[in-house]
Tab-separated table of C-alpha atoms and ligand atoms in Angstrom:
chain	number	residue	atom	x	y	z
A	7	MET	CA	-41.724	-31.031	-40.690
A	8	HIS	CA	-40.091	-34.195	-41.587
A	9	ARG	CA	-37.792	-36.205	-38.900
A	10	PHE	CA	-34.170	-35.770	-38.869
A	11	PRO	CA	-33.021	-38.362	-41.173
A	12	THR	CA	-35.402	-37.489	-43.982
A	13	ARG	CA	-34.120	-33.930	-43.630
A	14	CYS	CA	-30.553	-35.135	-43.763
A	15	VAL	CA	-31.508	-36.499	-47.098
A	16	HIS	CA	-33.899	-34.062	-48.564
A	17	ALA	CA	-33.706	-30.572	-47.119
A	18	GLY	CA	-32.379	-27.807	-49.241
A	19	THR	CA	-32.097	-30.130	-52.355
A	20	ILE	CA	-32.286	-28.159	-55.734
A	21	ARG	CA	-34.844	-29.213	-58.123
A	22	ASP	CA	-33.516	-29.923	-61.427
A	23	ASP	CA	-36.289	-28.663	-63.705
A	24	VAL	CA	-34.160	-29.026	-66.843
A	25	LYS	CA	-33.266	-32.748	-66.663
A	26	LYS	CA	-35.411	-33.844	-63.379
A	27	GLY	CA	-32.409	-35.310	-61.885
A	28	ILE	CA	-32.454	-36.697	-58.531
A	29	ASN	CA	-29.439	-34.663	-57.257
A	30	SER	CA	-28.833	-30.939	-56.920
A	31	PRO	CA	-26.995	-29.597	-60.113
A	32	ILE	CA	-23.627	-28.257	-59.481
A	33	TYR	CA	-23.328	-24.514	-60.235
A	34	THR	CA	-19.658	-23.674	-60.866
A	35	SER	CA	-19.922	-20.296	-62.018
A	36	THR	CA	-18.319	-17.251	-60.494
A	37	SER	CA	-20.001	-14.874	-63.068
A	38	PHE	CA	-23.874	-14.712	-63.437
A	39	ALA	CA	-26.068	-12.681	-65.514
A	40	PHE	CA	-27.441	-9.595	-63.645
A	41	ILE	CA	-29.819	-7.694	-65.733
A	42	ASP	CA	-33.510	-8.693	-65.040
A	43	GLN	CA	-31.815	-10.703	-61.939
A	44	GLU	CA	-33.073	-9.476	-58.377
A	45	ASP	CA	-29.887	-9.959	-56.631
A	46	THR	CA	-26.365	-10.301	-57.887
A	47	VAL	CA	-25.337	-13.897	-57.354
A	48	TYR	CA	-21.235	-14.553	-56.756
A	49	PRO	CA	-19.803	-16.975	-54.864
A	50	ARG	CA	-17.990	-14.617	-52.310
A	51	TYR	CA	-21.598	-13.506	-51.770
A	52	LEU	CA	-22.389	-16.616	-50.100
A	53	ASN	CA	-25.535	-17.074	-52.236
A	54	THR	CA	-24.992	-19.171	-55.389
A	55	PRO	CA	-27.632	-22.126	-55.634
A	56	ASN	CA	-25.240	-24.833	-54.067
A	57	GLU	CA	-24.240	-22.306	-51.058
A	58	ARG	CA	-28.108	-21.813	-50.379
A	59	ALA	CA	-28.763	-25.554	-50.965
A	60	VAL	CA	-26.335	-26.725	-48.157
A	61	ALA	CA	-27.226	-23.708	-45.850
A	62	GLU	CA	-30.660	-24.565	-46.050
A	63	LYS	CA	-29.908	-28.132	-45.363
A	64	ILE	CA	-27.802	-27.069	-42.058
A	65	ALA	CA	-30.416	-24.644	-41.065
A	66	SER	CA	-33.036	-27.342	-41.212
A	67	LEU	CA	-30.625	-30.002	-39.118
A	68	GLU	CA	-29.918	-27.191	-36.584
A	69	ASP	CA	-33.489	-26.234	-35.962
A	70	ALA	CA	-32.273	-22.578	-36.920
A	71	GLU	CA	-34.163	-20.031	-39.070
A	72	SER	CA	-31.063	-19.499	-41.228
A	73	ALA	CA	-27.545	-20.582	-41.801
A	74	LEU	CA	-24.351	-20.098	-43.963
A	75	VAL	CA	-21.665	-22.131	-45.186
A	76	PHE	CA	-17.874	-21.040	-45.063
A	77	SER	CA	-14.572	-22.355	-46.277
A	78	SER	CA	-13.340	-23.740	-42.968
A	79	GLY	CA	-14.612	-23.881	-39.323
A	80	MET	CA	-12.023	-21.196	-38.271
A	81	ALA	CA	-13.621	-18.937	-41.165
A	82	ALA	CA	-16.850	-19.480	-39.432
A	83	ILE	CA	-15.338	-18.554	-36.138
A	84	SER	CA	-13.688	-15.590	-37.122
A	85	THR	CA	-16.339	-14.149	-39.234
A	86	VAL	CA	-19.099	-14.621	-36.171
A	87	LEU	CA	-16.596	-13.280	-33.628
A	88	PHE	CA	-15.746	-10.133	-35.851
A	89	THR	CA	-19.423	-9.390	-36.572
A	90	PHE	CA	-20.323	-8.887	-33.075
A	91	LEU	CA	-17.179	-7.645	-31.526
A	92	GLY	CA	-15.295	-4.224	-31.781
A	93	LYS	CA	-12.877	-2.142	-29.863
A	94	GLY	CA	-13.993	-1.869	-26.338
A	95	ASP	CA	-16.145	-5.061	-26.314
A	96	HIS	CA	-15.815	-8.082	-23.975
A	97	VAL	CA	-16.357	-11.795	-24.433
A	98	VAL	CA	-16.631	-14.503	-22.197
A	99	PHE	CA	-15.338	-17.804	-23.215
A	100	GLN	CA	-15.728	-21.069	-21.600
A	101	LYS	CA	-12.834	-23.062	-20.376
A	102	GLY	CA	-12.048	-25.785	-22.760
A	103	LEU	CA	-11.872	-24.587	-26.061
A	104	TYR	CA	-10.699	-26.179	-29.494
A	105	GLY	CA	-6.877	-25.367	-29.707
A	106	GLY	CA	-7.503	-23.275	-33.043
A	107	THR	CA	-9.819	-21.088	-31.323
A	108	THR	CA	-7.633	-20.647	-28.421
A	109	HIS	CA	-4.725	-19.361	-30.547
A	110	PHE	CA	-7.186	-17.278	-32.499
A	111	LEU	CA	-8.031	-15.420	-29.294
A	112	ASP	CA	-4.387	-15.208	-28.019
A	113	ARG	CA	-3.481	-13.647	-31.336
A	114	GLU	CA	-6.306	-11.786	-32.739
A	115	LEU	CA	-8.576	-10.042	-30.252
A	116	ASN	CA	-6.415	-8.010	-27.961
A	117	ARG	CA	-4.776	-6.155	-30.950
A	118	PHE	CA	-8.266	-4.894	-32.135
A	119	GLY	CA	-8.925	-3.737	-28.495
A	120	ILE	CA	-11.256	-6.482	-27.719
A	121	GLU	CA	-11.023	-8.165	-24.039
A	122	TYR	CA	-11.850	-11.370	-23.035
A	123	ASP	CA	-11.955	-13.702	-20.075
A	124	ILE	CA	-12.068	-17.649	-19.932
A	125	SER	CA	-14.306	-19.060	-17.342
A	126	ALA	CA	-12.805	-21.496	-14.416
A	127	SER	CA	-15.093	-23.991	-15.407
A	128	GLN	CA	-18.175	-24.933	-17.629
A	129	SER	CA	-20.798	-24.065	-15.008
A	130	PRO	CA	-23.030	-21.300	-15.905
A	131	GLU	CA	-22.118	-19.851	-12.528
A	132	ASP	CA	-18.515	-19.349	-13.476
A	133	ILE	CA	-19.459	-18.160	-16.705
A	134	GLU	CA	-22.057	-15.477	-15.223
A	135	SER	CA	-19.321	-14.404	-12.915
A	136	CYS	CA	-16.991	-13.347	-15.984
A	137	LEU	CA	-19.708	-11.057	-17.267
A	138	LYS	CA	-18.814	-7.359	-17.383
A	139	GLU	CA	-20.499	-4.101	-18.312
A	140	ASN	CA	-19.000	-4.259	-21.978
A	141	THR	CA	-19.682	-7.913	-22.416
A	142	ARG	CA	-21.116	-8.780	-25.902
A	143	LEU	CA	-21.087	-12.441	-26.274
A	144	ILE	CA	-20.655	-15.648	-24.677
A	145	TYR	CA	-18.891	-18.507	-26.360
A	146	ILE	CA	-19.053	-22.161	-25.342
A	147	GLU	CA	-18.163	-25.618	-26.559
A	148	THR	CA	-19.944	-28.552	-25.430
A	149	PRO	CA	-18.646	-31.400	-25.007
A	150	SER	CA	-15.345	-29.747	-24.625
A	151	ASN	CA	-12.109	-30.530	-25.992
A	152	PRO	CA	-10.551	-33.090	-24.974
A	153	LEU	CA	-11.782	-33.632	-21.509
A	154	LEU	CA	-15.527	-33.944	-22.839
A	155	ARG	CA	-16.903	-31.592	-20.023
A	156	ILE	CA	-20.562	-30.928	-20.415
A	157	THR	CA	-21.874	-27.091	-20.301
A	158	ASP	CA	-25.706	-26.677	-19.618
A	159	LEU	CA	-27.195	-25.188	-22.530
A	160	GLU	CA	-30.220	-23.858	-21.100
A	161	GLY	CA	-28.413	-22.253	-18.115
A	162	VAL	CA	-26.073	-20.506	-20.628
A	163	ALA	CA	-28.933	-19.308	-22.850
A	164	ARG	CA	-31.013	-18.275	-20.023
A	165	LEU	CA	-27.929	-15.955	-18.358
A	166	ALA	CA	-27.075	-14.464	-21.842
A	167	ARG	CA	-30.677	-13.586	-22.292
A	168	LYS	CA	-30.782	-12.023	-19.123
A	169	ALA	CA	-27.547	-10.052	-19.697
A	170	GLY	CA	-28.722	-8.949	-22.986
A	171	VAL	CA	-25.622	-10.720	-24.721
A	172	ILE	CA	-25.325	-13.098	-27.767
A	173	SER	CA	-24.747	-16.779	-27.046
A	174	VAL	CA	-22.629	-18.654	-29.153
A	175	ILE	CA	-21.745	-22.565	-29.189
A	176	ASP	CA	-19.134	-24.402	-31.316
A	177	ASN	CA	-21.178	-27.586	-32.002
A	178	THR	CA	-18.646	-29.451	-33.900
A	179	PHE	CA	-18.200	-32.165	-31.151
A	180	ALA	CA	-21.640	-33.178	-30.838
A	181	SER	CA	-22.812	-32.696	-34.552
A	182	PRO	CA	-26.355	-31.739	-35.074
A	183	VAL	CA	-27.182	-35.496	-34.971
A	184	ASN	CA	-26.717	-35.410	-31.199
A	185	GLN	CA	-27.282	-31.897	-30.138
A	186	GLN	CA	-29.256	-28.925	-31.491
A	187	PRO	CA	-28.350	-25.944	-29.104
A	188	CYS	CA	-31.015	-23.638	-30.905
A	189	ARG	CA	-33.718	-25.543	-29.273
A	190	PHE	CA	-32.288	-24.598	-25.825
A	191	GLY	CA	-32.334	-20.916	-26.770
A	192	ILE	CA	-28.626	-20.580	-27.845
A	193	ASP	CA	-28.412	-17.900	-30.509
A	194	ILE	CA	-25.793	-19.143	-32.849
A	195	VAL	CA	-24.218	-22.348	-33.646
A	196	ILE	CA	-20.974	-23.025	-35.362
A	197	HIS	CA	-19.569	-26.048	-36.922
A	198	SER	CA	-16.209	-27.172	-38.594
A	199	ALA	CA	-17.990	-29.269	-41.085
A	200	THR	CA	-14.436	-30.598	-41.727
A	201	LYS	CA	-15.595	-33.202	-39.008
A	202	TYR	CA	-18.771	-34.939	-38.647
A	203	MET	CA	-20.552	-33.136	-41.274
A	204	GLY	CA	-17.954	-33.708	-44.046
A	205	GLY	CA	-17.610	-37.021	-42.280
A	206	HIS	CA	-14.743	-38.661	-44.865
A	207	SER	CA	-11.700	-36.671	-43.558
A	208	ASP	CA	-11.374	-35.079	-47.186
A	209	ILE	CA	-12.802	-31.842	-47.045
A	210	LEU	CA	-12.222	-28.697	-44.960
A	211	ALA	CA	-15.640	-26.688	-44.522
A	212	GLY	CA	-17.304	-24.520	-41.822
A	213	ALA	CA	-20.961	-23.216	-41.149
A	214	ALA	CA	-22.816	-21.056	-38.764
A	215	ALA	CA	-26.490	-21.308	-38.045
A	216	GLY	CA	-29.175	-19.429	-35.856
A	217	LYS	CA	-31.669	-16.455	-35.671
A	218	ARG	CA	-32.179	-14.706	-38.991
A	219	SER	CA	-31.750	-11.234	-37.707
A	220	LEU	CA	-28.111	-12.182	-36.547
A	221	MET	CA	-27.354	-14.301	-39.712
A	222	GLU	CA	-28.275	-11.309	-41.722
A	223	GLU	CA	-25.296	-9.453	-39.876
A	224	ILE	CA	-22.991	-12.464	-40.050
A	225	TYR	CA	-23.927	-12.453	-43.765
A	226	GLN	CA	-22.727	-8.631	-44.104
A	227	THR	CA	-19.185	-9.436	-42.541
A	228	GLY	CA	-18.686	-12.648	-44.443
A	229	LEU	CA	-18.835	-10.606	-47.542
A	230	ASN	CA	-16.008	-8.883	-46.423
A	231	PHE	CA	-14.028	-11.577	-44.846
A	232	GLY	CA	-14.288	-13.509	-47.859
A	233	GLY	CA	-14.246	-17.029	-46.441
A	234	ALA	CA	-16.700	-18.824	-48.920
A	235	LEU	CA	-16.560	-22.423	-49.927
A	236	ASN	CA	-16.144	-23.425	-53.632
A	237	ALA	CA	-18.971	-25.351	-55.727
A	238	MET	CA	-17.252	-28.840	-55.874
A	239	THR	CA	-16.693	-28.924	-51.832
A	240	LEU	CA	-20.235	-27.676	-51.521
A	241	TYR	CA	-21.160	-30.727	-53.667
A	242	LEU	CA	-19.279	-33.074	-51.449
A	243	LEU	CA	-20.578	-31.626	-48.227
A	244	GLU	CA	-24.217	-32.155	-49.232
A	245	ARG	CA	-23.468	-35.670	-50.235
A	246	SER	CA	-22.130	-36.014	-46.982
A	247	LEU	CA	-24.638	-34.431	-45.012
A	248	LYS	CA	-27.116	-37.051	-46.668
A	249	THR	CA	-25.520	-39.922	-44.703
A	250	MET	CA	-24.686	-38.122	-41.406
A	251	HIS	CA	-27.330	-39.725	-39.285
A	252	ILE	CA	-26.289	-43.093	-39.994
A	253	ARG	CA	-22.646	-42.395	-39.661
A	254	VAL	CA	-23.001	-40.605	-36.360
A	255	GLU	CA	-25.492	-43.126	-35.144
A	256	ARG	CA	-22.854	-46.007	-35.397
A	257	ILE	CA	-20.010	-43.744	-34.169
A	258	ASN	CA	-22.066	-43.248	-30.961
A	259	GLN	CA	-22.590	-46.921	-30.499
A	260	ASN	CA	-18.891	-47.754	-31.014
A	261	ALA	CA	-17.824	-44.805	-28.587
A	262	MET	CA	-20.223	-45.818	-25.877
A	263	GLU	CA	-18.959	-49.553	-26.303
A	264	LEU	CA	-15.226	-48.434	-26.327
A	265	ALA	CA	-15.974	-46.215	-22.942
A	266	ARG	CA	-17.536	-49.053	-21.087
A	267	PHE	CA	-14.607	-51.626	-22.433
A	268	LEU	CA	-11.900	-48.834	-21.094
A	269	GLU	CA	-13.567	-48.287	-18.095
A	270	SER	CA	-13.668	-51.610	-16.857
A	271	HIS	CA	-10.083	-52.362	-18.200
A	272	PRO	CA	-7.313	-52.579	-15.323
A	273	GLY	CA	-4.892	-50.748	-17.674
A	274	ILE	CA	-6.672	-47.577	-17.830
A	275	SER	CA	-7.107	-45.266	-15.129
A	276	THR	CA	-9.695	-42.424	-16.299
A	277	VAL	CA	-12.336	-42.539	-18.928
A	278	ASN	CA	-13.935	-39.324	-20.255
A	279	TYR	CA	-17.378	-39.976	-21.811
A	280	PRO	CA	-20.647	-38.025	-21.482
A	281	GLY	CA	-22.668	-41.314	-22.034
A	282	LEU	CA	-21.171	-42.903	-19.042
A	283	ALA	CA	-23.073	-42.749	-15.752
A	284	SER	CA	-19.781	-42.034	-13.812
A	285	HIS	CA	-19.303	-38.863	-15.887
A	286	PRO	CA	-19.827	-35.824	-13.869
A	287	GLY	CA	-21.927	-34.024	-16.867
A	288	HIS	CA	-24.067	-37.208	-17.558
A	289	GLY	CA	-27.191	-36.035	-16.243
A	290	ILE	CA	-27.155	-32.673	-18.244
A	291	ALA	CA	-25.750	-34.482	-21.466
A	292	SER	CA	-28.974	-36.762	-21.202
A	293	ARG	CA	-30.953	-33.780	-21.058
A	294	GLN	CA	-29.443	-32.029	-23.976
A	295	MET	CA	-27.982	-34.677	-26.005
A	296	THR	CA	-30.131	-37.425	-28.095
A	297	GLY	CA	-26.793	-39.523	-28.558
A	298	PHE	CA	-23.373	-39.156	-26.661
A	299	GLY	CA	-21.102	-38.341	-29.835
A	300	GLY	CA	-17.813	-40.145	-30.937
A	301	MET	CA	-15.300	-38.351	-28.789
A	302	LEU	CA	-13.879	-39.756	-25.725
A	303	SER	CA	-10.537	-39.374	-23.881
A	304	PHE	CA	-8.644	-41.764	-21.320
A	305	GLU	CA	-5.668	-42.274	-19.347
A	306	VAL	CA	-3.128	-45.083	-19.767
A	307	LYS	CA	-1.775	-46.400	-16.684
A	308	GLY	CA	1.922	-46.275	-16.507
A	309	GLN	CA	2.591	-45.428	-20.191
A	310	ASP	CA	2.802	-41.892	-21.935
A	311	GLY	CA	0.439	-40.965	-24.700
A	312	ILE	CA	3.427	-41.305	-27.283
A	313	SER	CA	4.525	-44.861	-26.423
A	314	PHE	CA	0.971	-46.295	-26.387
A	315	GLN	CA	-0.107	-44.755	-29.737
A	316	ARG	CA	3.263	-46.370	-31.276
A	317	LYS	CA	1.673	-49.781	-30.354
A	318	LEU	CA	-1.469	-49.237	-32.489
A	319	LYS	CA	-1.846	-51.148	-35.522
A	320	LEU	CA	-5.156	-50.439	-36.924
A	321	ILE	CA	-5.965	-47.134	-35.018
A	322	LYS	CA	-4.411	-44.310	-36.577
A	323	PRO	CA	-2.687	-41.687	-34.269
A	324	SER	CA	-3.598	-38.422	-36.367
A	325	MET	CA	-5.003	-34.984	-35.850
A	326	SER	CA	-8.434	-33.946	-36.561
A	327	LEU	CA	-11.637	-36.163	-35.944
A	328	GLY	CA	-15.108	-36.982	-36.996
A	329	GLY	CA	-14.001	-39.529	-39.956
A	330	LEU	CA	-14.991	-43.018	-40.583
A	331	GLU	CA	-11.567	-44.487	-39.333
A	332	SER	CA	-10.940	-44.306	-35.760
A	333	ILE	CA	-7.991	-42.051	-34.850
A	334	CYS	CA	-6.546	-40.795	-31.647
A	335	SER	CA	-4.042	-38.195	-30.513
A	336	SER	CA	-2.114	-37.200	-27.523
A	337	PRO	CA	-3.148	-33.839	-26.501
A	338	ALA	CA	0.040	-33.167	-24.202
A	339	HIS	CA	2.155	-33.635	-27.309
A	340	THR	CA	0.015	-31.965	-29.841
A	341	SER	CA	-2.932	-29.312	-29.290
A	342	HIS	CA	-1.820	-28.735	-25.786
A	343	ARG	CA	2.140	-28.653	-26.022
A	344	HIS	CA	2.359	-24.817	-26.313
A	345	LEU	CA	0.792	-24.783	-22.851
A	346	GLY	CA	3.984	-26.216	-21.170
A	347	PRO	CA	3.737	-28.910	-18.003
A	348	GLU	CA	2.246	-26.273	-15.791
A	349	GLY	CA	-0.389	-24.857	-18.165
A	350	ARG	CA	-1.231	-28.316	-18.990
A	351	LYS	CA	-1.807	-29.661	-15.329
A	352	SER	CA	-4.138	-26.591	-14.504
A	353	GLU	CA	-6.019	-27.563	-17.492
A	354	GLY	CA	-6.181	-31.304	-16.260
A	355	ILE	CA	-4.335	-32.585	-19.617
A	356	SER	CA	-1.823	-35.289	-18.440
A	357	GLU	CA	1.120	-36.915	-20.402
A	358	GLU	CA	-0.994	-40.234	-20.442
A	359	LEU	CA	-4.133	-38.637	-21.906
A	360	ILE	CA	-5.441	-39.914	-25.211
A	361	ARG	CA	-8.179	-38.470	-27.078
A	362	PHE	CA	-10.042	-40.743	-29.263
A	363	SER	CA	-12.461	-40.185	-32.219
A	364	ALA	CA	-14.359	-43.265	-32.830
A	365	GLY	CA	-14.991	-44.488	-36.541
A	366	ILE	CA	-17.469	-46.680	-38.074
A	367	GLU	CA	-15.315	-49.853	-38.058
A	368	ASP	CA	-16.735	-53.048	-36.220
A	369	VAL	CA	-15.759	-52.240	-32.564
A	370	GLU	CA	-14.420	-55.812	-31.508
A	371	ASP	CA	-11.410	-55.119	-33.956
A	372	LEU	CA	-11.059	-51.738	-32.232
A	373	LYS	CA	-11.167	-53.158	-28.778
A	374	ALA	CA	-8.623	-55.943	-30.058
A	375	ASP	CA	-6.067	-53.307	-31.269
A	376	ILE	CA	-6.445	-51.108	-28.059
A	377	GLU	CA	-5.948	-54.432	-25.894
A	378	GLN	CA	-2.922	-55.624	-27.630
A	379	ALA	CA	-1.361	-51.972	-27.356
A	380	LEU	CA	-2.087	-52.219	-23.360
B	27	LIG	C1	-11.442	-28.617	-36.085
B	27	LIG	C2	-12.220	-27.674	-35.354
B	27	LIG	C3	-12.413	-26.301	-35.371
B	27	LIG	C4	-11.694	-25.419	-36.701
B	27	LIG	O1	-12.293	-25.922	-37.783
B	27	LIG	P1	-11.610	-26.180	-39.256
B	27	LIG	O2	-12.234	-26.619	-40.197
B	27	LIG	O3	-10.131	-26.897	-39.350
B	27	LIG	O4	-11.170	-24.338	-39.633
B	27	LIG	C5	-13.119	-25.475	-34.663
B	27	LIG	N1	-13.640	-26.124	-33.543
B	27	LIG	C6	-13.659	-27.459	-33.341
B	27	LIG	C7	-14.252	-28.128	-31.914
B	27	LIG	C8	-12.698	-28.249	-34.137
B	27	LIG	O5	-12.538	-29.555	-33.900
């Protein structure tokens, strides 16, 4: 098998036998001839040539047997969860999930008769203590949002196997450049490809990858849920994945440099970045990640998140993450606002916390912008 950057460029590419072009041809059809064809091709069946091409690249990059591409990260998450869960089942979710996923649990699971618990921390012991007789699935996210806590992938995979339940991870924050959870025994990996995979803040997409037998079941549910991606966006996603390794490597470097800068700055009280030796999950992160990613968070001394962000000139206070431009947000005023002051306190989200997504700019310009805002 080729090395990772080579697979970013080449894995899954459709061979253009008609014109010998170097890129995958784009198949926009929603109607395909069916006589003398083995299977029916249709975009919602997740089986057009472009869907298969991108899925094959993602499977290769995640070291997974098989993958599917969806119209958004939430389409991937909801399809995976509803594939394996039904009335009377129980799920364990790790503490510190993406806001949209939390909203999904709150709103959708109970009304379908699905129970769940959220673990008290990221530790495998706390996750294990939530297991019940009817638990079907464990769902984790590492590094977590927005405190960048680290979950031990091998530990969770081991306990899931022992309990006979399916292990699922949202790997969006790390990207496959930095972390390939299937190699540690996790069954299914999910991505919001809107973030590092798309990488240019201009497409909405999702993906799931994992064991072939499980992906086959997800495929059958996916047909019914209809969250397939269109040909033009598939083309952009394939194009973006070819440069993902160099984008993310630069982003890793910038995030590391910024984390060190912030850690030694007198105007900052806390820095959460798994690449720092001071981070409680640094040891585990060093074992399971090849880079520490582009996400960090920090607390500004004596200034709430909104007033700090108003002073920034280059860095844009914005939602989302994983693009070329550095952006930041204030979780207390955005993703975690609905929790209220008490709820935020129990989650460790202060008014001063800033979540930061490092881009590919020159890091000196980023430091200068933060410096003047402080
Ligand atoms: C953005 C995001 C999602 C949801 O993805 P969409 O593409 O917006 O549907 C899920 N998980 C994480 C960690 C995310 O950052």
